[in-house]
Amino acid sequence: MQKISFSGLDHSGKSQQIRMLVHYFPQLFHVTRPLTEYSHRWPKLECPEMSRWWFETVSVEELTDIFIESLNRRDKDQCEGKISVLDRGWRMFKAVCVATWLTREKIEIQEAVAETTRRFLAKLDYEPSEFEILLVPNAK
């Protein structure tokens, strides 16, 4: 299965690029849902409740596992004969997990990367392979 992932900061144009691809080439692309729709373990919260859940309630171990579970399910969401388009790639979600470990547990970056990598290697059900596009907003 072929996949294209768009990663970047919020408001960098990911959603706009995805909409344009599908608009002009609907027969070629299948857009996956937001990652939070791939697991019932994501709470249906708005800020600041989501922030509290993320940084105070759920353990970092469980949060990382929820990300991995969601990535595994998203990987299975494909449409025969179409290229899957992902709003954010697996590397970006892995980086979010590392950053959360650093923020929550106050550990060294090497330890956060090692723990996240260990969990991804143990629990990710597929070999990540995406054509990755990183969108960077114009500084002007």
CSV table of N, CA and C in Angstrom, one decimal:
chain,number,residue,atom,x,y,z
A,1,MET,N,0.8,-1.2,0.0
A,1,MET,CA,0.0,0.0,0.0
A,1,MET,C,0.9,1.2,0.0
A,2,GLN,N,0.5,2.2,-0.8
A,2,GLN,CA,1.3,3.4,-0.9
A,2,GLN,C,0.6,4.5,0.1
A,3,LYS,N,1.5,5.2,0.7
A,3,LYS,CA,1.0,6.2,1.7
A,3,LYS,C,1.8,7.5,1.5
A,4,ILE,N,1.1,8.6,1.6
A,4,ILE,CA,1.8,10.0,1.7
A,4,ILE,C,1.4,10.6,3.0
A,5,SER,N,2.4,11.1,3.8
A,5,SER,CA,2.1,11.7,5.0
A,5,SER,C,2.5,13.2,4.9
A,6,PHE,N,1.6,14.0,5.4
A,6,PHE,CA,1.9,15.5,5.5
A,6,PHE,C,2.1,15.8,7.0
A,7,SER,N,3.3,16.3,7.3
A,7,SER,CA,3.6,16.7,8.7
A,7,SER,C,4.0,18.1,8.7
A,8,GLY,N,3.9,18.7,9.9
A,8,GLY,CA,4.3,20.1,10.1
A,8,GLY,C,3.5,20.7,11.3
A,9,LEU,N,3.9,21.9,11.6
A,9,LEU,CA,3.2,22.6,12.7
A,9,LEU,C,1.8,22.8,12.3
A,10,ASP,N,1.0,23.1,13.4
A,10,ASP,CA,-0.4,23.5,13.2
A,10,ASP,C,-0.4,24.7,12.3
A,11,HIS,N,-1.4,24.8,11.4
A,11,HIS,CA,-1.6,26.0,10.5
A,11,HIS,C,-0.4,26.1,9.5
A,12,SER,N,0.3,25.0,9.2
A,12,SER,CA,1.3,25.0,8.1
A,12,SER,C,0.8,24.7,6.8
A,13,GLY,N,-0.5,24.3,6.7
A,13,GLY,CA,-1.1,24.0,5.4
A,13,GLY,C,-1.3,22.5,5.0
A,14,LYS,N,-1.2,21.7,6.0
A,14,LYS,CA,-1.4,20.2,5.8
A,14,LYS,C,-2.8,19.9,5.3
A,15,SER,N,-3.8,20.4,6.0
A,15,SER,CA,-5.2,20.1,5.6
A,15,SER,C,-5.5,20.7,4.2
A,16,GLN,N,-5.0,21.9,4.0
A,16,GLN,CA,-5.2,22.5,2.7
A,16,GLN,C,-4.6,21.7,1.5
A,17,GLN,N,-3.4,21.2,1.7
A,17,GLN,CA,-2.8,20.4,0.7
A,17,GLN,C,-3.5,19.1,0.4
A,18,ILE,N,-4.0,18.5,1.5
A,18,ILE,CA,-4.7,17.3,1.4
A,18,ILE,C,-6.1,17.5,0.7
A,19,ARG,N,-6.8,18.6,1.0
A,19,ARG,CA,-8.0,19.0,0.3
A,19,ARG,C,-7.8,19.2,-1.2
A,20,MET,N,-6.7,19.8,-1.5
A,20,MET,CA,-6.4,20.1,-2.9
A,20,MET,C,-6.1,18.8,-3.7
A,21,LEU,N,-5.3,17.9,-3.1
A,21,LEU,CA,-5.0,16.6,-3.7
A,21,LEU,C,-6.3,15.9,-4.0
A,22,VAL,N,-7.2,15.8,-3.0
A,22,VAL,CA,-8.4,15.0,-3.2
A,22,VAL,C,-9.4,15.7,-4.2
A,23,HIS,N,-9.4,17.0,-4.2
A,23,HIS,CA,-10.3,17.8,-5.1
A,23,HIS,C,-9.9,17.5,-6.5
A,24,TYR,N,-8.6,17.6,-6.8
A,24,TYR,CA,-8.1,17.5,-8.2
A,24,TYR,C,-8.0,16.0,-8.7
A,25,PHE,N,-7.7,15.1,-7.7
A,25,PHE,CA,-7.5,13.7,-8.1
A,25,PHE,C,-8.2,12.8,-7.2
A,26,PRO,N,-9.5,12.9,-7.1
A,26,PRO,CA,-10.3,12.1,-6.1
A,26,PRO,C,-10.2,10.5,-6.4
A,27,GLN,N,-9.9,10.2,-7.6
A,27,GLN,CA,-9.8,8.7,-7.9
A,27,GLN,C,-8.5,8.1,-7.5
A,28,LEU,N,-7.5,9.0,-7.1
A,28,LEU,CA,-6.2,8.5,-6.7
A,28,LEU,C,-6.0,8.4,-5.2
A,29,PHE,N,-6.7,9.2,-4.5
A,29,PHE,CA,-6.4,9.3,-3.0
A,29,PHE,C,-7.5,8.9,-2.1
A,30,HIS,N,-7.1,8.3,-1.0
A,30,HIS,CA,-8.0,8.0,0.1
A,30,HIS,C,-7.4,8.7,1.4
A,31,VAL,N,-8.2,9.6,1.9
A,31,VAL,CA,-7.7,10.4,3.1
A,31,VAL,C,-8.2,9.6,4.4
A,32,THR,N,-7.2,9.4,5.2
A,32,THR,CA,-7.5,8.7,6.5
A,32,THR,C,-8.1,9.7,7.5
A,33,ARG,N,-8.8,9.2,8.5
A,33,ARG,CA,-9.4,10.0,9.5
A,33,ARG,C,-8.4,10.6,10.5
A,34,PRO,N,-8.7,11.5,11.3
A,34,PRO,CA,-7.8,12.0,12.4
A,34,PRO,C,-7.4,10.8,13.3
A,35,LEU,N,-6.2,10.8,13.8
A,35,LEU,CA,-5.7,9.7,14.5
A,35,LEU,C,-6.6,9.4,15.8
A,36,THR,N,-7.2,10.4,16.4
A,36,THR,CA,-8.0,10.2,17.5
A,36,THR,C,-9.3,9.4,17.3
A,37,GLU,N,-9.6,9.2,16.0
A,37,GLU,CA,-10.8,8.5,15.6
A,37,GLU,C,-10.5,7.0,15.5
A,38,TYR,N,-9.3,6.6,15.7
A,38,TYR,CA,-8.9,5.2,15.5
A,38,TYR,C,-8.8,4.4,16.9
A,39,SER,N,-9.1,5.0,18.0
A,39,SER,CA,-9.2,4.3,19.2
A,39,SER,C,-10.2,4.9,20.1
A,40,HIS,N,-11.0,4.1,20.8
A,40,HIS,CA,-12.0,4.5,21.8
A,40,HIS,C,-11.3,5.1,23.0
A,41,ARG,N,-10.0,4.9,23.2
A,41,ARG,CA,-9.3,5.3,24.4
A,41,ARG,C,-9.0,6.8,24.4
A,42,TRP,N,-9.2,7.5,23.2
A,42,TRP,CA,-9.0,8.9,23.2
A,42,TRP,C,-10.2,9.6,23.8
A,43,PRO,N,-10.1,10.4,24.8
A,43,PRO,CA,-11.3,11.0,25.4
A,43,PRO,C,-11.9,12.1,24.4
A,44,LYS,N,-13.1,12.3,24.6
A,44,LYS,CA,-13.8,13.4,23.8
A,44,LYS,C,-13.8,14.6,24.6
A,45,LEU,N,-12.7,15.3,24.6
A,45,LEU,CA,-12.5,16.5,25.5
A,45,LEU,C,-12.1,17.7,24.6
A,46,GLU,N,-12.4,18.9,25.1
A,46,GLU,CA,-11.9,20.1,24.5
A,46,GLU,C,-10.8,20.7,25.4
A,47,CYS,N,-10.0,21.6,24.9
A,47,CYS,CA,-9.1,22.3,25.8
A,47,CYS,C,-9.9,23.1,26.8
A,48,PRO,N,-9.5,23.3,28.0
A,48,PRO,CA,-8.2,22.8,28.6
A,48,PRO,C,-8.4,21.4,29.2
A,49,GLU,N,-9.6,20.8,29.1
A,49,GLU,CA,-9.7,19.4,29.7
A,49,GLU,C,-8.8,18.4,29.0
A,50,MET,N,-8.6,18.5,27.7
A,50,MET,CA,-7.7,17.6,27.0
A,50,MET,C,-6.3,17.8,27.4
A,51,SER,N,-5.9,19.0,27.6
A,51,SER,CA,-4.6,19.3,28.1
A,51,SER,C,-4.4,18.7,29.5
A,52,ARG,N,-5.3,18.8,30.4
A,52,ARG,CA,-5.3,18.2,31.7
A,52,ARG,C,-5.1,16.7,31.6
A,53,TRP,N,-6.0,16.1,30.8
A,53,TRP,CA,-5.9,14.7,30.6
A,53,TRP,C,-4.5,14.3,30.1
A,54,TRP,N,-4.0,15.0,29.1
A,54,TRP,CA,-2.7,14.6,28.5
A,54,TRP,C,-1.6,14.8,29.4
A,55,PHE,N,-1.6,15.9,30.2
A,55,PHE,CA,-0.4,16.2,31.0
A,55,PHE,C,-0.6,15.8,32.5
A,56,GLU,N,-1.8,15.4,32.9
A,56,GLU,CA,-1.9,15.1,34.3
A,56,GLU,C,-2.6,13.8,34.6
A,57,THR,N,-3.6,13.4,33.8
A,57,THR,CA,-4.4,12.2,34.1
A,57,THR,C,-3.8,10.9,33.6
A,58,VAL,N,-3.7,10.8,32.3
A,58,VAL,CA,-3.2,9.6,31.7
A,58,VAL,C,-1.7,9.5,31.9
A,59,SER,N,-1.3,8.2,32.1
A,59,SER,CA,0.2,8.0,32.2
A,59,SER,C,0.8,8.1,30.8
A,60,VAL,N,2.1,8.5,30.8
A,60,VAL,CA,2.8,8.6,29.5
A,60,VAL,C,2.9,7.2,28.8
A,61,GLU,N,3.0,6.2,29.6
A,61,GLU,CA,3.0,4.8,29.0
A,61,GLU,C,1.7,4.6,28.3
A,62,GLU,N,0.6,4.8,28.9
A,62,GLU,CA,-0.7,4.6,28.3
A,62,GLU,C,-0.9,5.5,27.1
A,63,LEU,N,-0.5,6.8,27.2
A,63,LEU,CA,-0.7,7.7,26.1
A,63,LEU,C,0.1,7.2,24.9
A,64,THR,N,1.4,6.8,25.1
A,64,THR,CA,2.2,6.2,24.0
A,64,THR,C,1.5,5.0,23.4
A,65,ASP,N,1.0,4.1,24.2
A,65,ASP,CA,0.3,3.0,23.7
A,65,ASP,C,-1.0,3.3,22.9
A,66,ILE,N,-1.7,4.4,23.3
A,66,ILE,CA,-2.9,4.8,22.6
A,66,ILE,C,-2.4,5.3,21.2
A,67,PHE,N,-1.3,6.1,21.2
A,67,PHE,CA,-0.8,6.5,19.9
A,67,PHE,C,-0.5,5.3,19.0
A,68,ILE,N,0.2,4.3,19.5
A,68,ILE,CA,0.6,3.2,18.7
A,68,ILE,C,-0.7,2.4,18.3
A,69,GLU,N,-1.6,2.2,19.2
A,69,GLU,CA,-2.9,1.5,18.8
A,69,GLU,C,-3.6,2.2,17.7
A,70,SER,N,-3.6,3.5,17.8
A,70,SER,CA,-4.3,4.3,16.7
A,70,SER,C,-3.5,4.2,15.4
A,71,LEU,N,-2.2,4.3,15.5
A,71,LEU,CA,-1.4,4.1,14.2
A,71,LEU,C,-1.6,2.8,13.6
A,72,ASN,N,-1.7,1.7,14.4
A,72,ASN,CA,-1.9,0.4,13.9
A,72,ASN,C,-3.3,0.3,13.2
A,73,ARG,N,-4.3,0.9,13.8
A,73,ARG,CA,-5.6,0.9,13.1
A,73,ARG,C,-5.7,1.8,11.9
A,74,ARG,N,-5.0,2.9,12.0
A,74,ARG,CA,-5.0,3.8,10.8
A,74,ARG,C,-4.3,3.1,9.6
A,75,ASP,N,-3.3,2.3,9.9
A,75,ASP,CA,-2.6,1.6,8.8
A,75,ASP,C,-3.5,0.6,8.1
A,76,LYS,N,-4.5,0.1,8.8
A,76,LYS,CA,-5.4,-0.8,8.1
A,76,LYS,C,-6.5,-0.1,7.4
A,77,ASP,N,-6.7,1.2,7.6
A,77,ASP,CA,-7.7,2.0,6.9
A,77,ASP,C,-7.2,2.3,5.5
A,78,GLN,N,-7.5,1.5,4.5
A,78,GLN,CA,-7.0,1.7,3.2
A,78,GLN,C,-8.1,1.4,2.2
A,79,CYS,N,-7.9,2.0,1.0
A,79,CYS,CA,-8.9,1.8,-0.1
A,79,CYS,C,-8.2,1.2,-1.2
A,80,GLU,N,-8.7,0.0,-1.7
A,80,GLU,CA,-8.1,-0.7,-2.8
A,80,GLU,C,-7.8,0.2,-4.0
A,81,GLY,N,-6.6,0.2,-4.4
A,81,GLY,CA,-6.2,1.0,-5.6
A,81,GLY,C,-6.0,2.5,-5.4
A,82,LYS,N,-6.0,2.9,-4.2
A,82,LYS,CA,-5.8,4.3,-3.9
A,82,LYS,C,-4.6,4.5,-3.0
A,83,ILE,N,-4.0,5.7,-3.1
A,83,ILE,CA,-2.9,6.1,-2.2
A,83,ILE,C,-3.5,6.7,-0.9
A,84,SER,N,-3.1,6.2,0.2
A,84,SER,CA,-3.6,6.7,1.5
A,84,SER,C,-2.9,8.0,1.8
A,85,VAL,N,-3.6,9.0,2.2
A,85,VAL,CA,-3.1,10.3,2.6
A,85,VAL,C,-3.3,10.5,4.1
A,86,LEU,N,-2.2,10.7,4.8
A,86,LEU,CA,-2.2,10.8,6.2
A,86,LEU,C,-1.9,12.2,6.7
A,87,ASP,N,-2.8,12.7,7.6
A,87,ASP,CA,-2.5,14.0,8.2
A,87,ASP,C,-1.6,13.7,9.4
A,88,ARG,N,-0.4,13.9,9.2
A,88,ARG,CA,0.8,13.7,10.1
A,88,ARG,C,1.2,12.2,10.0
A,89,GLY,N,2.5,12.1,9.8
A,89,GLY,CA,3.1,10.8,9.7
A,89,GLY,C,3.5,10.2,11.0
A,90,TRP,N,3.9,8.9,11.0
A,90,TRP,CA,4.2,8.2,12.2
A,90,TRP,C,5.4,8.8,12.9
A,91,ARG,N,6.4,9.4,12.2
A,91,ARG,CA,7.5,10.0,12.8
A,91,ARG,C,7.1,11.2,13.7
A,92,MET,N,6.1,12.0,13.2
A,92,MET,CA,5.6,13.1,14.0
A,92,MET,C,5.0,12.7,15.2
A,93,PHE,N,4.2,11.6,15.2
A,93,PHE,CA,3.5,11.1,16.4
A,93,PHE,C,4.5,10.5,17.4
A,94,LYS,N,5.6,9.9,16.8
A,94,LYS,CA,6.6,9.4,17.7
A,94,LYS,C,7.3,10.5,18.4
A,95,ALA,N,7.6,11.6,17.7
A,95,ALA,CA,8.2,12.8,18.3
A,95,ALA,C,7.3,13.4,19.3
A,96,VAL,N,6.0,13.4,19.1
A,96,VAL,CA,5.1,13.9,20.2
A,96,VAL,C,5.2,13.0,21.4
A,97,CYS,N,5.3,11.7,21.3
A,97,CYS,CA,5.5,10.8,22.4
A,97,CYS,C,6.8,11.2,23.2
A,98,VAL,N,7.9,11.3,22.4
A,98,VAL,CA,9.2,11.7,23.1
A,98,VAL,C,9.0,13.0,23.8
A,99,ALA,N,8.4,14.0,23.2
A,99,ALA,CA,8.3,15.3,23.9
A,99,ALA,C,7.4,15.2,25.1
A,100,THR,N,6.4,14.3,25.1
A,100,THR,CA,5.5,14.1,26.3
A,100,THR,C,6.3,13.5,27.4
A,101,TRP,N,7.1,12.5,27.0
A,101,TRP,CA,8.0,11.8,28.1
A,101,TRP,C,8.9,12.9,28.7
A,102,LEU,N,9.5,13.7,27.9
A,102,LEU,CA,10.4,14.8,28.4
A,102,LEU,C,9.7,15.7,29.3
A,103,THR,N,8.5,16.2,28.9
A,103,THR,CA,7.7,17.1,29.7
A,103,THR,C,7.2,16.6,31.0
A,104,ARG,N,6.6,15.3,30.9
A,104,ARG,CA,6.0,14.8,32.0
A,104,ARG,C,6.9,14.1,33.0
A,105,GLU,N,7.9,13.4,32.5
A,105,GLU,CA,8.8,12.6,33.4
A,105,GLU,C,10.1,13.3,33.8
A,106,LYS,N,10.4,14.4,33.1
A,106,LYS,CA,11.6,15.2,33.4
A,106,LYS,C,12.9,14.3,33.3
A,107,ILE,N,12.9,13.5,32.2
A,107,ILE,CA,14.0,12.6,32.0
A,107,ILE,C,14.9,13.2,30.8
A,108,GLU,N,16.1,12.6,30.7
A,108,GLU,CA,17.0,13.0,29.6
A,108,GLU,C,16.4,12.6,28.2
A,109,ILE,N,16.8,13.4,27.2
A,109,ILE,CA,16.3,13.1,25.9
A,109,ILE,C,16.6,11.7,25.4
A,110,GLN,N,17.8,11.2,25.7
A,110,GLN,CA,18.2,9.9,25.3
A,110,GLN,C,17.3,8.8,25.9
A,111,GLU,N,16.9,9.0,27.1
A,111,GLU,CA,16.0,8.0,27.8
A,111,GLU,C,14.6,8.1,27.2
A,112,ALA,N,14.1,9.3,26.9
A,112,ALA,CA,12.8,9.5,26.3
A,112,ALA,C,12.8,8.8,24.9
A,113,VAL,N,13.8,9.1,24.1
A,113,VAL,CA,13.9,8.5,22.8
A,113,VAL,C,14.0,6.9,22.9
A,114,ALA,N,14.8,6.5,23.8
A,114,ALA,CA,15.0,5.0,23.9
A,114,ALA,C,13.6,4.3,24.4
A,115,GLU,N,13.0,4.9,25.3
A,115,GLU,CA,11.7,4.3,25.8
A,115,GLU,C,10.6,4.4,24.7
A,116,THR,N,10.5,5.5,24.0
A,116,THR,CA,9.5,5.6,22.9
A,116,THR,C,9.8,4.6,21.8
A,117,THR,N,11.1,4.5,21.4
A,117,THR,CA,11.5,3.6,20.4
A,117,THR,C,11.2,2.2,20.8
A,118,ARG,N,11.5,1.8,22.0
A,118,ARG,CA,11.3,0.5,22.5
A,118,ARG,C,9.8,0.1,22.4
A,119,ARG,N,9.0,1.0,22.8
A,119,ARG,CA,7.5,0.8,22.7
A,119,ARG,C,7.0,0.7,21.3
A,120,PHE,N,7.5,1.6,20.4
A,120,PHE,CA,7.1,1.5,19.0
A,120,PHE,C,7.6,0.2,18.4
A,121,LEU,N,8.8,-0.2,18.6
A,121,LEU,CA,9.3,-1.5,18.1
A,121,LEU,C,8.5,-2.7,18.6
A,122,ALA,N,8.1,-2.7,19.8
A,122,ALA,CA,7.4,-3.8,20.4
A,122,ALA,C,5.9,-3.9,20.0
A,123,LYS,N,5.3,-2.7,19.7
A,123,LYS,CA,3.9,-2.7,19.6
A,123,LYS,C,3.3,-2.2,18.2
A,124,LEU,N,4.2,-1.6,17.4
A,124,LEU,CA,3.7,-1.2,16.1
A,124,LEU,C,3.6,-2.4,15.2
A,125,ASP,N,2.4,-2.7,14.6
A,125,ASP,CA,2.2,-3.9,13.9
A,125,ASP,C,2.6,-3.9,12.4
A,126,TYR,N,3.1,-2.8,12.0
A,126,TYR,CA,3.5,-2.7,10.6
A,126,TYR,C,4.8,-2.0,10.4
A,127,GLU,N,5.4,-2.2,9.2
A,127,GLU,CA,6.7,-1.5,8.9
A,127,GLU,C,6.3,-0.1,8.4
A,128,PRO,N,6.6,0.9,9.1
A,128,PRO,CA,6.3,2.3,8.6
A,128,PRO,C,7.0,2.6,7.3
A,129,SER,N,6.2,2.9,6.3
A,129,SER,CA,6.7,3.3,5.0
A,129,SER,C,5.8,4.3,4.4
A,130,GLU,N,6.2,5.5,4.4
A,130,GLU,CA,5.4,6.6,3.9
A,130,GLU,C,6.3,7.5,3.1
A,131,PHE,N,5.7,8.1,2.0
A,131,PHE,CA,6.4,9.2,1.3
A,131,PHE,C,6.1,10.4,2.2
A,132,GLU,N,7.1,11.0,2.9
A,132,GLU,CA,6.9,12.0,3.9
A,132,GLU,C,7.1,13.4,3.3
A,133,ILE,N,6.1,14.3,3.6
A,133,ILE,CA,6.2,15.7,3.2
A,133,ILE,C,6.1,16.5,4.5
A,134,LEU,N,7.1,17.3,4.7
A,134,LEU,CA,7.2,18.2,5.9
A,134,LEU,C,6.9,19.6,5.4
A,135,LEU,N,5.8,20.2,5.9
A,135,LEU,CA,5.4,21.6,5.5
A,135,LEU,C,5.9,22.5,6.6
A,136,VAL,N,6.6,23.6,6.1
A,136,VAL,CA,7.2,24.6,7.0
A,136,VAL,C,6.6,25.9,6.6
A,137,PRO,N,5.9,26.6,7.6
A,137,PRO,CA,5.3,27.9,7.2
A,137,PRO,C,6.3,28.9,6.8
A,138,ASN,N,6.0,29.8,5.9
A,138,ASN,CA,6.8,30.9,5.4
A,138,ASN,C,7.0,31.8,6.6
A,139,ALA,N,8.3,32.3,6.8
A,139,ALA,CA,8.6,33.1,7.9
A,139,ALA,C,8.1,34.5,7.7
A,140,LYS,N,7.7,34.9,6.5
A,140,LYS,CA,7.3,36.3,6.2
A,140,LYS,C,5.9,36.6,6.8
